[in-house]
């Protein structure tokens, strides 16, 4: 069953498109497989941008920024890539969109489904560096910090680009590169294996896309890209 043509109300975790290749996981990704991490993640997510930006940045502000720039429309089909506890999936579903919320962690998907029991969301267990999903399946893709955790960020971005239709949009939120000692430490495999991209590097991974919006608050980067140009 194609997740985008199946029943809109799906309470189970779908595993419809097993990845043809099993990419390696970073230490940070492996930690997301623990049920304890999944249970505690929503609290961290609600406070993380305030801690990272150095000023008040609640989830409501993040959601408002996303809606203002991306303007999700009822009936659109979106992929929430690395959904974790389903924050962006919930924002999209409440905007009337159909959402495929995908993650490689079953405990995270279970937590997301518990917190966001919206009939417009389906939950998919897959590795998004090689998802196996059909090309050009989505009007938009959201990524909330997953770019920092993935083992191969260039491959991850290429897969998301493949899954987005011409004229579709990509929303990124990630911690940008500073070159500081803490980021160098967290980049070590034993301490997380995290990646801290530079926005110029991200743009080079998306040939044929237009960066329409970009905002940096502290170390946090928000970007909107459109495949082939601005959406009318």
Short mmCIF file of C-alpha atoms in Angstrom, two decimals:
data_model
loop_
_atom_site.label_atom_id
_atom_site.label_comp_id
_atom_site.label_asym_id
_atom_site.label_seq_id
_atom_site.Cartn_x
_atom_site.Cartn_y
_atom_site.Cartn_z
CA UNK A 1 0.00 0.00 0.00
CA UNK A 2 1.32 3.41 -0.95
CA UNK A 3 1.34 5.56 2.22
CA UNK A 4 0.04 8.57 0.31
CA UNK A 5 -2.95 6.76 -1.22
CA UNK A 6 -3.90 4.57 1.73
CA UNK A 7 -6.37 5.41 4.46
CA UNK A 8 -5.80 8.83 5.99
CA UNK A 9 -6.34 7.58 9.52
CA UNK A 10 -3.55 5.21 10.43
CA UNK A 11 -2.75 4.49 14.04
CA UNK A 12 -0.13 1.83 13.43
CA UNK A 13 3.48 2.47 12.50
CA UNK A 14 3.91 1.74 8.82
CA UNK A 15 7.01 0.07 7.41
CA UNK A 16 5.98 0.18 3.79
CA UNK A 17 9.24 0.90 2.00
CA UNK A 18 12.26 -0.76 3.60
CA UNK A 19 15.44 0.97 2.54
CA UNK A 20 17.31 -0.84 -0.27
CA UNK A 21 20.56 -0.07 1.54
CA UNK A 22 21.04 0.10 5.28
CA UNK A 23 23.22 3.19 5.89
CA UNK A 24 25.25 3.29 9.11
CA UNK A 25 23.91 5.21 12.08
CA UNK A 26 25.64 7.92 14.06
CA UNK A 27 25.87 7.64 17.84
CA UNK A 28 23.17 10.31 18.07
CA UNK A 29 20.88 8.33 15.78
CA UNK A 30 21.43 5.13 17.74
CA UNK A 31 20.50 6.93 20.96
CA UNK A 32 17.13 7.78 19.40
CA UNK A 33 16.31 4.07 19.27
CA UNK A 34 16.07 3.95 23.08
CA UNK A 35 12.55 4.25 24.55
CA UNK A 36 13.91 6.48 27.33
CA UNK A 37 15.22 8.96 24.74
CA UNK A 38 11.83 9.01 23.01
CA UNK A 39 9.99 9.69 26.26
CA UNK A 40 12.28 12.57 27.19
CA UNK A 41 12.65 14.08 23.73
CA UNK A 42 9.49 16.28 23.74
CA UNK A 43 10.73 18.15 26.81
CA UNK A 44 14.11 18.79 25.18
CA UNK A 45 12.45 19.80 21.91
CA UNK A 46 10.24 22.33 23.67
CA UNK A 47 13.26 24.04 25.23
CA UNK A 48 16.04 23.40 22.74
CA UNK A 49 15.71 26.52 20.59
CA UNK A 50 15.60 28.77 23.63
CA UNK A 51 18.84 27.19 24.83
CA UNK A 52 20.49 27.26 21.41
CA UNK A 53 19.47 30.78 20.41
CA UNK A 54 20.03 32.46 23.76
CA UNK A 55 16.56 33.98 23.89
CA UNK A 56 12.92 32.95 24.23
CA UNK A 57 12.05 30.65 21.32
CA UNK A 58 9.06 28.44 22.18
CA UNK A 59 7.59 25.89 19.80
CA UNK A 60 4.74 28.31 19.04
CA UNK A 61 7.24 30.79 17.59
CA UNK A 62 8.89 28.09 15.48
CA UNK A 63 5.50 26.93 14.18
CA UNK A 64 4.48 30.50 13.34
CA UNK A 65 7.73 31.10 11.44
CA UNK A 66 7.25 27.92 9.44
CA UNK A 67 3.63 28.70 8.57
CA UNK A 68 4.44 32.28 7.58
CA UNK A 69 7.23 31.29 5.18
CA UNK A 70 5.99 27.97 3.79
CA UNK A 71 2.24 28.63 3.85
CA UNK A 72 1.17 24.96 3.88
CA UNK A 73 -2.15 24.50 2.12
CA UNK A 74 -5.02 22.09 2.82
CA UNK A 75 -4.74 18.96 0.72
CA UNK A 76 -1.00 19.20 0.16
CA UNK A 77 1.12 16.11 0.78
CA UNK A 78 4.12 16.62 3.04
CA UNK A 79 6.94 14.47 4.37
CA UNK A 80 8.17 15.20 7.89
CA UNK A 81 11.68 13.78 7.58
CA UNK A 82 13.04 12.59 10.90
CA UNK A 83 9.79 13.41 12.65
CA UNK A 84 10.91 12.34 16.16
CA UNK A 85 7.91 13.21 18.36
CA UNK A 86 5.94 14.66 15.45
CA UNK A 87 6.18 18.42 15.99
CA UNK A 88 6.14 19.49 12.34
CA UNK A 89 3.77 16.66 11.43
CA UNK A 90 1.25 18.09 13.88
CA UNK A 91 1.65 21.64 12.58
CA UNK A 92 1.07 20.43 9.02
CA UNK A 93 -1.89 18.22 9.87
CA UNK A 94 -3.60 21.09 11.67
CA UNK A 95 -3.10 23.15 8.50
CA UNK A 96 -5.11 20.57 6.56
CA UNK A 97 -2.17 18.76 4.95
CA UNK A 98 -1.70 15.03 4.55
CA UNK A 99 1.54 14.05 6.26
CA UNK A 100 3.89 11.10 6.13
CA UNK A 101 5.89 11.32 9.37
CA UNK A 102 9.04 9.22 8.90
CA UNK A 103 11.77 8.23 11.32
CA UNK A 104 14.24 5.39 11.84
CA UNK A 105 13.25 5.02 15.51
CA UNK A 106 10.17 2.99 16.38
CA UNK A 107 10.03 4.44 19.92
CA UNK A 108 10.09 7.98 18.51
CA UNK A 109 7.27 7.14 16.09
CA UNK A 110 5.21 5.64 18.89
CA UNK A 111 5.74 8.80 20.96
CA UNK A 112 4.80 10.96 17.98
CA UNK A 113 1.65 8.98 17.28
CA UNK A 114 0.68 9.30 20.95
CA UNK A 115 1.23 13.07 21.01
CA UNK A 116 -0.21 13.83 17.57
CA UNK A 117 -3.23 11.50 17.07
CA UNK A 118 -4.38 13.36 13.96
CA UNK A 119 -6.15 11.43 11.19
CA UNK A 120 -4.10 13.25 8.54
CA UNK A 121 -0.80 11.71 9.69
CA UNK A 122 0.67 8.35 8.71
CA UNK A 123 3.80 7.10 10.52
CA UNK A 124 6.59 5.40 8.57
CA UNK A 125 9.59 3.50 9.94
CA UNK A 126 12.40 3.98 7.44
CA UNK A 127 15.93 5.33 7.01
CA UNK A 128 15.60 8.50 4.97
CA UNK A 129 19.09 8.39 3.50
CA UNK A 130 17.66 5.61 1.31
CA UNK A 131 13.89 5.53 1.79
CA UNK A 132 12.74 3.67 -1.31
CA UNK A 133 9.71 5.99 -1.53
CA UNK A 134 8.43 7.01 -5.00
CA UNK A 135 10.07 9.98 -6.70
CA UNK A 136 8.34 13.38 -6.58
CA UNK A 137 5.79 12.13 -4.03
CA UNK A 138 5.49 15.28 -1.91
CA UNK A 139 4.56 18.94 -2.21
CA UNK A 140 6.85 19.76 0.68
CA UNK A 141 9.37 18.31 3.11
CA UNK A 142 10.16 19.46 6.65
CA UNK A 143 13.41 18.67 8.47
CA UNK A 144 13.75 19.59 12.13
CA UNK A 145 17.44 19.15 13.07
CA UNK A 146 17.74 15.70 11.48
CA UNK A 147 20.37 17.16 9.16
CA UNK A 148 22.68 17.45 12.18
CA UNK A 149 22.33 13.79 13.11
CA UNK A 150 22.47 11.97 9.79
CA UNK A 151 25.58 10.00 8.87
CA UNK A 152 25.67 11.24 5.27
CA UNK A 153 24.02 14.67 5.06
CA UNK A 154 24.68 15.06 1.32
CA UNK A 155 22.96 11.75 0.61
CA UNK A 156 20.11 12.70 2.93
CA UNK A 157 19.50 16.01 1.12
CA UNK A 158 19.70 14.31 -2.28
CA UNK A 159 17.04 11.81 -1.21
CA UNK A 160 14.74 14.58 0.02
CA UNK A 161 15.24 16.44 -3.25
CA UNK A 162 14.31 13.28 -5.17
CA UNK A 163 11.10 12.91 -3.19
CA UNK A 164 9.91 16.50 -3.78
CA UNK A 165 7.87 17.41 -6.84
CA UNK A 166 8.94 20.25 -9.15
CA UNK A 167 7.82 23.49 -7.53
CA UNK A 168 7.71 21.84 -4.12
CA UNK A 169 9.45 23.21 -1.07
CA UNK A 170 11.95 22.09 1.55
CA UNK A 171 12.05 23.51 5.08
CA UNK A 172 15.24 23.05 7.09
CA UNK A 173 15.98 23.80 10.73
CA UNK A 174 19.48 22.89 11.90
CA UNK A 175 22.41 23.99 14.01
CA UNK A 176 24.85 25.74 11.70
CA UNK A 177 28.61 25.50 11.70
CA UNK A 178 30.55 27.73 14.07
CA UNK A 179 33.91 25.94 14.07
CA UNK A 180 33.99 26.08 17.88
CA UNK A 181 35.51 23.44 20.17
CA UNK A 182 32.14 22.09 21.35
CA UNK A 183 31.02 21.39 17.80
CA UNK A 184 34.36 19.74 17.03
CA UNK A 185 33.92 17.49 20.06
CA UNK A 186 30.34 16.57 19.20
CA UNK A 187 31.45 15.71 15.67
CA UNK A 188 33.59 12.87 17.03
CA UNK A 189 31.91 9.48 16.50
CA UNK A 190 32.08 8.56 20.18
CA UNK A 191 30.46 11.84 21.28
CA UNK A 192 27.58 11.90 18.83
CA UNK A 193 28.97 11.94 15.31
CA UNK A 194 27.00 15.10 14.63
CA UNK A 195 27.33 17.23 11.51
CA UNK A 196 27.14 21.03 11.63
CA UNK A 197 26.56 22.25 8.06
CA UNK A 198 27.36 25.66 6.68
CA UNK A 199 24.40 27.17 4.78
CA UNK A 200 26.58 27.66 1.69
CA UNK A 201 27.38 23.95 1.74
CA UNK A 202 23.70 23.08 2.04
CA UNK A 203 22.90 25.25 -0.99
CA UNK A 204 25.53 23.40 -3.05
CA UNK A 205 23.82 20.09 -2.29
CA UNK A 206 20.56 21.33 -3.81
CA UNK A 207 21.29 22.15 -7.48
CA UNK A 208 18.17 23.33 -9.25
CA UNK A 209 16.65 24.65 -6.03
CA UNK A 210 16.16 28.29 -5.02
CA UNK A 211 16.79 29.42 -1.46
CA UNK A 212 13.92 31.82 -0.92
CA UNK A 213 14.25 32.48 2.81
CA UNK A 214 16.99 32.18 5.40
CA UNK A 215 17.21 33.21 9.03
CA UNK A 216 19.92 32.60 11.60
CA UNK A 217 19.15 33.05 15.29
CA UNK A 218 22.18 32.27 17.41
CA UNK A 219 23.51 29.00 16.04
CA UNK A 220 20.13 27.88 14.67
CA UNK A 221 19.49 28.18 10.93
CA UNK A 222 16.05 28.21 9.30
CA UNK A 223 15.87 27.92 5.51
CA UNK A 224 13.21 27.53 2.87
CA UNK A 225 14.09 26.14 -0.56
CA UNK A 226 11.84 25.72 -3.61
CA UNK A 227 12.59 23.21 -6.32
CA UNK A 228 13.00 25.21 -9.51
CA UNK A 229 11.88 28.60 -8.15
CA UNK A 230 9.42 30.38 -5.90
CA UNK A 231 5.97 28.95 -5.32
CA UNK A 232 3.08 31.14 -6.34
#
